[in-house]
Coordinates of C-alpha atoms in Angstrom, one line a residue:
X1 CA -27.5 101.6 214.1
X2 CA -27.1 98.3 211.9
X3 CA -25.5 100.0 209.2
X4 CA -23.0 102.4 211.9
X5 CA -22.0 99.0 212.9
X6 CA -20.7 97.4 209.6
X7 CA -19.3 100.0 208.7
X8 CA -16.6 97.8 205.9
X9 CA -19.7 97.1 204.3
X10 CA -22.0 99.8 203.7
X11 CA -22.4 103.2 202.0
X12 CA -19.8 102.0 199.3
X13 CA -20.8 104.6 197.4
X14 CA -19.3 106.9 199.9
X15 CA -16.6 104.9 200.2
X16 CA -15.8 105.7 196.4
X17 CA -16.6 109.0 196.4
X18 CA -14.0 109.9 199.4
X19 CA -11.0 107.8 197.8
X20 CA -12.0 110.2 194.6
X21 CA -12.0 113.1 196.6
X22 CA -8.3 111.7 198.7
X23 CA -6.8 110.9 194.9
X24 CA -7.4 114.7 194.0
X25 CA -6.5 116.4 196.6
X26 CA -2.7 114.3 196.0
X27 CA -2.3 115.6 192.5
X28 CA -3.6 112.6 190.4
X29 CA -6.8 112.0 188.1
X30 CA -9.4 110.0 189.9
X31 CA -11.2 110.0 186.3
X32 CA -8.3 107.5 185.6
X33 CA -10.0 104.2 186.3
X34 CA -6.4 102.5 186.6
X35 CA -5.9 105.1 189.3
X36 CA -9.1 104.9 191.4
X37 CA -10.0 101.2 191.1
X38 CA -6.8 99.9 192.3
X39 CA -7.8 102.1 195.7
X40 CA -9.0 99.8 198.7
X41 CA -12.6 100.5 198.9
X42 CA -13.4 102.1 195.2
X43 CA -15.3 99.4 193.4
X44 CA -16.4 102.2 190.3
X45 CA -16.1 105.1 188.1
X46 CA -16.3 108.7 189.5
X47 CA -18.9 110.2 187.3
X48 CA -20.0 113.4 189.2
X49 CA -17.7 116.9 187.6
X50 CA -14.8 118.1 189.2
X51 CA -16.2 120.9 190.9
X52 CA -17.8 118.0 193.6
X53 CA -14.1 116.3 194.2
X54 CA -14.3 119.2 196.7
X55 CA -17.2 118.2 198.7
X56 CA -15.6 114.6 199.0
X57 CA -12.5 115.7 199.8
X58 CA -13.5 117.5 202.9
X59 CA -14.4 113.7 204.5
X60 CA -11.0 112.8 203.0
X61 CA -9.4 115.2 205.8
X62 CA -10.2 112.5 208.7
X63 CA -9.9 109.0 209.2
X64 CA -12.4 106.9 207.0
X65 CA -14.3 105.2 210.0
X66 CA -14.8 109.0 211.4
X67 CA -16.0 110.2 208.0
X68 CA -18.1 107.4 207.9
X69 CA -19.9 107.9 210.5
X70 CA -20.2 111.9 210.2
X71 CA -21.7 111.3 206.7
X72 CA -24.2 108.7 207.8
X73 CA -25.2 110.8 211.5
X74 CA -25.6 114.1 208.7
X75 CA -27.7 111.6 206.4
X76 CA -30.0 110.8 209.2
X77 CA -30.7 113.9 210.5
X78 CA -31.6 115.6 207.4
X79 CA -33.7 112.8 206.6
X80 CA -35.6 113.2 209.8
X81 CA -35.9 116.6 208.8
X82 CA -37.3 116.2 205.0
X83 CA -40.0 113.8 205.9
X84 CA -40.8 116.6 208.4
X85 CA -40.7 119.3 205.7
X86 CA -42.5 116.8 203.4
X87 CA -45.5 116.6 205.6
X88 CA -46.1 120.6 206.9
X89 CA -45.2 121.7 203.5
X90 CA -46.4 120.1 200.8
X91 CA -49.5 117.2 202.3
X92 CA -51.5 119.8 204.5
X93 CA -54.3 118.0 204.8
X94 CA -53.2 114.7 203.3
X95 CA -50.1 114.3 206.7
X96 CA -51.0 112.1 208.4
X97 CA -49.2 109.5 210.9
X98 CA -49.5 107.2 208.5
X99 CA -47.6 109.7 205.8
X100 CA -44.3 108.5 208.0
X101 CA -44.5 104.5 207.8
X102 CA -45.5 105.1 204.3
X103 CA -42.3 107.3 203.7
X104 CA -40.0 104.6 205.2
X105 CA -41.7 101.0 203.2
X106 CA -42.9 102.9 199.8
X107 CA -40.7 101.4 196.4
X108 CA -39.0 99.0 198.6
X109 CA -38.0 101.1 201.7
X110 CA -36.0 103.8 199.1
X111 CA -35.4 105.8 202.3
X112 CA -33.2 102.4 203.9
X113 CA -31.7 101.6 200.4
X114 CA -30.1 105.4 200.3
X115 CA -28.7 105.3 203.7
X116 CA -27.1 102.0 203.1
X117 CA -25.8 103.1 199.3
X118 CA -24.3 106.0 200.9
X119 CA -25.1 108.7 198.0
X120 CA -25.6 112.4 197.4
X121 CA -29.4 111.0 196.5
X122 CA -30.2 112.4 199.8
X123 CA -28.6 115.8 199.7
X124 CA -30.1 116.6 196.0
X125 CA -33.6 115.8 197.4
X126 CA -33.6 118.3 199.9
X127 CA -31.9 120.9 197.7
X128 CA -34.9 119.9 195.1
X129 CA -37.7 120.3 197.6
X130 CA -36.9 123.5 198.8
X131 CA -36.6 124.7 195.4
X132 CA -40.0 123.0 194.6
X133 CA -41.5 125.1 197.7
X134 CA -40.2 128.2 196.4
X135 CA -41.5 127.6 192.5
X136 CA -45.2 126.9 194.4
X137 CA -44.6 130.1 196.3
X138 CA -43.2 132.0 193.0
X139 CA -40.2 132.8 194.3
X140 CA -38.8 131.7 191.1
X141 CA -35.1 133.1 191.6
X142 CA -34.8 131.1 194.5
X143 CA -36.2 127.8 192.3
X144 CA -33.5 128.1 190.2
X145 CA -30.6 128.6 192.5
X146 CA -32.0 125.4 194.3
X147 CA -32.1 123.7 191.0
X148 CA -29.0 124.0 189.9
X149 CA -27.2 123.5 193.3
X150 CA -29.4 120.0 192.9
X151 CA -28.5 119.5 189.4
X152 CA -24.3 120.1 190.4
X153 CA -23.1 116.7 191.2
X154 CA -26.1 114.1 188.6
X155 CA -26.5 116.8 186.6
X156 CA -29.6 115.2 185.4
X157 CA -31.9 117.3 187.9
X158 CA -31.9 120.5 185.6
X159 CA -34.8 118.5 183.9
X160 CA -36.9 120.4 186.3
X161 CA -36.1 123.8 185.0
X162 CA -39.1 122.6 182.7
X163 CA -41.3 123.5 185.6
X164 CA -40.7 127.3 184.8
X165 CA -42.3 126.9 180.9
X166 CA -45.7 125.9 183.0
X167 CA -45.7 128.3 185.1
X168 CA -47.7 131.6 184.6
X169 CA -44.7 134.4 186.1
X170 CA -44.2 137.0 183.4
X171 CA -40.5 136.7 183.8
X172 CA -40.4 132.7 183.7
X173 CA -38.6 132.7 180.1
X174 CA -35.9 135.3 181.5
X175 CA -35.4 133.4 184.4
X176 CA -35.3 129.9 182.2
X177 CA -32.6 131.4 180.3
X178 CA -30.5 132.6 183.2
X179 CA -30.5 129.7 184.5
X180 CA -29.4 127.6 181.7
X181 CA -26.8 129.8 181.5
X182 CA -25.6 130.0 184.8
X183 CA -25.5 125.9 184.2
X184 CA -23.7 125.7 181.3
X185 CA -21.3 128.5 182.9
X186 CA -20.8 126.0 185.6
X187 CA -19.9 123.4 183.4
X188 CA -17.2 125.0 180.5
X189 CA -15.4 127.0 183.5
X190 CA -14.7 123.3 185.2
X191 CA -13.7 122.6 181.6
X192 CA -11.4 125.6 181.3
X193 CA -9.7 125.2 184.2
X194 CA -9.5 121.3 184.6
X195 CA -10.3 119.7 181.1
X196 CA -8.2 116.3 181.6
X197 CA -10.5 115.9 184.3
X198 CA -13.4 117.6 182.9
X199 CA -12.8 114.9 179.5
X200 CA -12.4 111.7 182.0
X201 CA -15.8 113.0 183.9
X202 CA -17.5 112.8 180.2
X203 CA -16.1 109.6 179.9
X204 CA -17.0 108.0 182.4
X205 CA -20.6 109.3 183.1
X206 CA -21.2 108.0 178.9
X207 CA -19.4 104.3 180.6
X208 CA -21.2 103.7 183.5
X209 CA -24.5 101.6 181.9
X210 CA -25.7 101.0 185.2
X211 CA -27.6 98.2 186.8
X212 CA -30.8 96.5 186.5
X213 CA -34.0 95.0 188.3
X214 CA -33.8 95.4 191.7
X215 CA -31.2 98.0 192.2
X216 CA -32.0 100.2 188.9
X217 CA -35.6 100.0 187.8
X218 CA -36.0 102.1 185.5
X219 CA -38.0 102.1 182.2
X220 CA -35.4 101.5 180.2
X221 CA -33.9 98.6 181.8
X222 CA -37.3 97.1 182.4
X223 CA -37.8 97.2 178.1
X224 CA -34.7 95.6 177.9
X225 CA -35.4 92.5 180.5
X226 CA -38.6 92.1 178.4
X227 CA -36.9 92.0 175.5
X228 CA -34.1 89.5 176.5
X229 CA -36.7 87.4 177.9
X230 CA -38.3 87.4 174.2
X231 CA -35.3 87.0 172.5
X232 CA -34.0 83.6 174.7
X233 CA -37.7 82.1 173.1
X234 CA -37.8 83.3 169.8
X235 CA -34.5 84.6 169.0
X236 CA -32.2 87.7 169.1
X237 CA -34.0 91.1 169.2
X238 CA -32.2 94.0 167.6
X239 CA -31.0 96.5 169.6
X240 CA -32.7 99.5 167.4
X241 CA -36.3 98.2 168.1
X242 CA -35.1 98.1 171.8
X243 CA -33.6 101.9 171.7
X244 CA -37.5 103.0 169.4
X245 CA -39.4 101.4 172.0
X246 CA -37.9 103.0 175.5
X247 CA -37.8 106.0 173.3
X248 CA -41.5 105.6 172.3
X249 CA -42.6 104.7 175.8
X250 CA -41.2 108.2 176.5
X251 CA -42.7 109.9 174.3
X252 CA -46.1 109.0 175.4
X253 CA -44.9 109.7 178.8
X254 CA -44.4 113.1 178.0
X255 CA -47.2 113.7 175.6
X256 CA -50.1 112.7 178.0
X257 CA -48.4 114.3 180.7
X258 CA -47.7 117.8 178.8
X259 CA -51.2 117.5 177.6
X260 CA -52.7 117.0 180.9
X261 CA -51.1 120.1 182.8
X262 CA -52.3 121.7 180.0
X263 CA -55.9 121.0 180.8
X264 CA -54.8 122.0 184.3
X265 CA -54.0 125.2 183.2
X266 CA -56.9 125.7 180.9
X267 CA -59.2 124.2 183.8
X268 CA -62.4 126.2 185.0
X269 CA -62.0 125.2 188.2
X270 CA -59.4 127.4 190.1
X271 CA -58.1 124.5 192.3
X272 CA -55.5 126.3 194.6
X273 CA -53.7 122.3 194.1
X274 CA -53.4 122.4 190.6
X275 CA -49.9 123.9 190.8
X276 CA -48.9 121.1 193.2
X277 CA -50.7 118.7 191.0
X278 CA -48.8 119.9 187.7
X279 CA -44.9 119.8 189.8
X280 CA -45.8 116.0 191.2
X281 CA -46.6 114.9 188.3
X282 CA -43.7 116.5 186.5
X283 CA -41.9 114.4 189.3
X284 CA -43.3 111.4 188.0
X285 CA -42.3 112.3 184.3
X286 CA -38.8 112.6 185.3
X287 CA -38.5 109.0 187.0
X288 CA -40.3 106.8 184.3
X289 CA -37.8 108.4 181.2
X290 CA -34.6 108.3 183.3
X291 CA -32.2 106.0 181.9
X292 CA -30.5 105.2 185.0
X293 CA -33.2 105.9 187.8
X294 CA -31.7 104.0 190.9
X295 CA -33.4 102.2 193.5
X296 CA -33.1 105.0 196.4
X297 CA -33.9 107.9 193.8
X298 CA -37.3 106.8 193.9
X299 CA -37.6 108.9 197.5
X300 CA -38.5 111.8 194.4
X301 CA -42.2 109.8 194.1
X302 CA -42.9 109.3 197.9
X303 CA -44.5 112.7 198.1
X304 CA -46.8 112.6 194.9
X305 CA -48.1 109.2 195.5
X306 CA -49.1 109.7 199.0
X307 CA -50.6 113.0 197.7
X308 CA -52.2 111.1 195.0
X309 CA -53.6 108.0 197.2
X310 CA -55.3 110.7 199.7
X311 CA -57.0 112.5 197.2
X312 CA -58.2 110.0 194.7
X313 CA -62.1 110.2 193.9
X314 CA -63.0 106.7 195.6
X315 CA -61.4 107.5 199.0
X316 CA -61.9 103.8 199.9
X317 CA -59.3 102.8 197.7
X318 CA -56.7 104.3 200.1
X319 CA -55.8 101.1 202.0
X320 CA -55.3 99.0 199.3
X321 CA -53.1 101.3 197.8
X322 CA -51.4 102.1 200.3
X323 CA -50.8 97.7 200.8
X324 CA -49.7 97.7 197.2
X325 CA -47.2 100.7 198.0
X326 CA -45.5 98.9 201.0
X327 CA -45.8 94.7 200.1
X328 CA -43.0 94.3 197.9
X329 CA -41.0 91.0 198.2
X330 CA -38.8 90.0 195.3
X331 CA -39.1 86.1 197.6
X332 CA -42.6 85.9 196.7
X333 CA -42.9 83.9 193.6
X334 CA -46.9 83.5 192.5
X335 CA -47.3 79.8 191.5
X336 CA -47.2 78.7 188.1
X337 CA -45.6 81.7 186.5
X338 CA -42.1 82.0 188.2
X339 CA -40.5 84.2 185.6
X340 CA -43.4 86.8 185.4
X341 CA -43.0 87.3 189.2
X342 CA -39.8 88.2 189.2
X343 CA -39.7 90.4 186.6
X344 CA -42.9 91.9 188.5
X345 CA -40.8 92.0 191.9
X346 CA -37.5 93.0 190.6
X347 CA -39.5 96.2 189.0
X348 CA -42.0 96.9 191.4
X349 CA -41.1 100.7 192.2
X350 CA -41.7 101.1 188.8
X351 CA -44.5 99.6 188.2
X352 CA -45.8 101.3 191.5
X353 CA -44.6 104.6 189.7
X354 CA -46.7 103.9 186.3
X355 CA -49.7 103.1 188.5
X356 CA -49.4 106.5 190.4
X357 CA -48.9 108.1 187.0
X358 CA -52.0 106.6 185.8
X359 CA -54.4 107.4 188.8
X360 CA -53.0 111.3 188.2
X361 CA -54.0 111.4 184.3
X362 CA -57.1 109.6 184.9
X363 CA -58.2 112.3 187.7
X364 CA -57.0 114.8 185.6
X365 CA -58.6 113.9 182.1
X366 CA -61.3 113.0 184.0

């Protein structure tokens, strides 16, 4: 309700989107920033591919304040119906009532912070979900479709094609192949037939650096407010260690992770979880090494850390976790070390996301 009522203020990336999707149904480029930035209500690049500049241009067929609220009402609904999807599907035993205040509050109330950006976030987590209950179910062919419909406006999604390399189908290379074909398909034919815009998209996706702290927490961006802090007190930092440190962060991201589905797989206990247990924390793996993993994309980690926090070995520690989840204030400041707080406040879905990470390898490896 308090976002349907201002509406000149919120879901600005819809805003953008539509103009995007108005300028290309009219003939021009809205690749070209001098075309869609001097548009009342664009305030950025269009970096999705050309093939989406349909899906926005559907809204662009009604007045915006109608479109508005059409895309928001839509939003809502199919939020309502993920978190119930969420819970019958995927936390059996683990639902509970309290699964639904922890889905609204976890990494600083994602689920409010996508509603208000006004993004496809929402829309590529339930075409992600559905394709991660078909991989559990082995109805690979299905996974894929759902993957790639996911991975058709970020593109970043097809990471999760990795799931079908730890997977024990017969047919999971054929099936890895196809669908990397059908993705690149996807991609050179929107190049074939539109490559001006096809170029611009390229252009613009390599442009957009994206923000940090509160509003893009990733790992990357984290390194690099560490780093700046280092460099205002003992000098300049150059940017290569930066770039070989978030790269080596990764790497040990991905080694430990890789090396624990691997005991998963090799385990002598048959857990019928382990599956489950191998695709969260493949989640997980994708939000810490995303470059440009936004404040309301962290909705992808609401599922395994609820999951996690049920079914840790000291059940006791479920409240406190589940406190450390939801408090997150970036106006609490702990006395005496101002600049450590913030850091701490501006980044605390990440750091929430590094602790889940760690309670699954040390449950795991244990």
């Amino acid at each position: 309700l308090h976002i349907s009522a201002h509406d000149d203020q919120y879901q600005w990336d819809f805003r953008t989107h539509r103009k995007a999707g108005e300028i290309f149904a009219s003939g021009s480029d809205p690749y070209d920033p001098n075309v869609l930035l001097n548009q009342e209500g664009a305030s950025f690049l269009y970096t999705y591919p050309p093939a989406t500049l349909c899906f926005y241009w559907l809204f662009s067929l009604t007045a915006y304040k109608t479109a508005f609220h059409i895309f928001l009402l839509v939003k809502c609904i199919l939020l309502i119906g993920l978190i119930v999807f969420w819970k019958k599907a995927f936390l059996r035993q683990e639902g509970d009532s309290l699964f639904y205040l922890f889905s609204l509050l976890a990494f600083n109330c994602a689920v409010f912070l996508d509603l208000i950006a006004g993004n496809i976030n929402l829309v590529e987590q339930i075409l992600l979900w559905v394709g991660f209950f078909f991989y559990l179910k082995k109805r690979l062919v299905l996974f894929c479709v759902f993957a790639l419909l996911a991975a058709s406006f970020k593109m970043t999604p097809i990471f999760f094609l990795v799931l079908l390399l730890l997977c024990d189908h017969e047919k999971k290379y054929a099936y890895l192949v196809g669908a990397g074909s059908i993705f690149l398909a996807y991609l050179l034919i929107q190049y074939l037939i539109l490559p001006d815009m096809f170029t611009g998209f390229i252009r613009n996706a390599l442009t957009v650096v994206g923000e940090s702290g509160v509003v893009g927490p990733s790992t990357q961006k984290f390194v690099k407010e560490i780093f700046r802090m280092i460099s205002q007190m003992f000098g300049p930092v150059s940017p290569t260690i930066i770039t070989m440190v978030v790269i080596g962060l990764a790497a040990i991201v991905v080694f430990l992770s890789s090396r624990a589905c691997l005991l998963l797989k090799r385990s002598l206990i048959d857990h019928e979880d382990n599956q489950k247990i191998i695709l969260f924390l493949v989640c997980l793996v994708y939000a810490l090494i995303h470059p440009r993993f936004k404040d309301y994309a962290y909705m992808l980690l609401i599922v395994p850390s609820y999951y996690i926090m049920k079914n840790i070995r000291y059940t006791k520690a479920f409240p406190f976790l589940f406190i450390f989840a939801i408090l997150a204030s970036p106006h609490l400041i702990l006395p005496g070390i101002d600049i450590l707080s913030s850091i701490v406040w501006r980044y605390f879905p990440l750091i929430f996301a590094y602790t889940i990470w760690g309670l699954y390898l040390y449950e795991i490896y244990s």
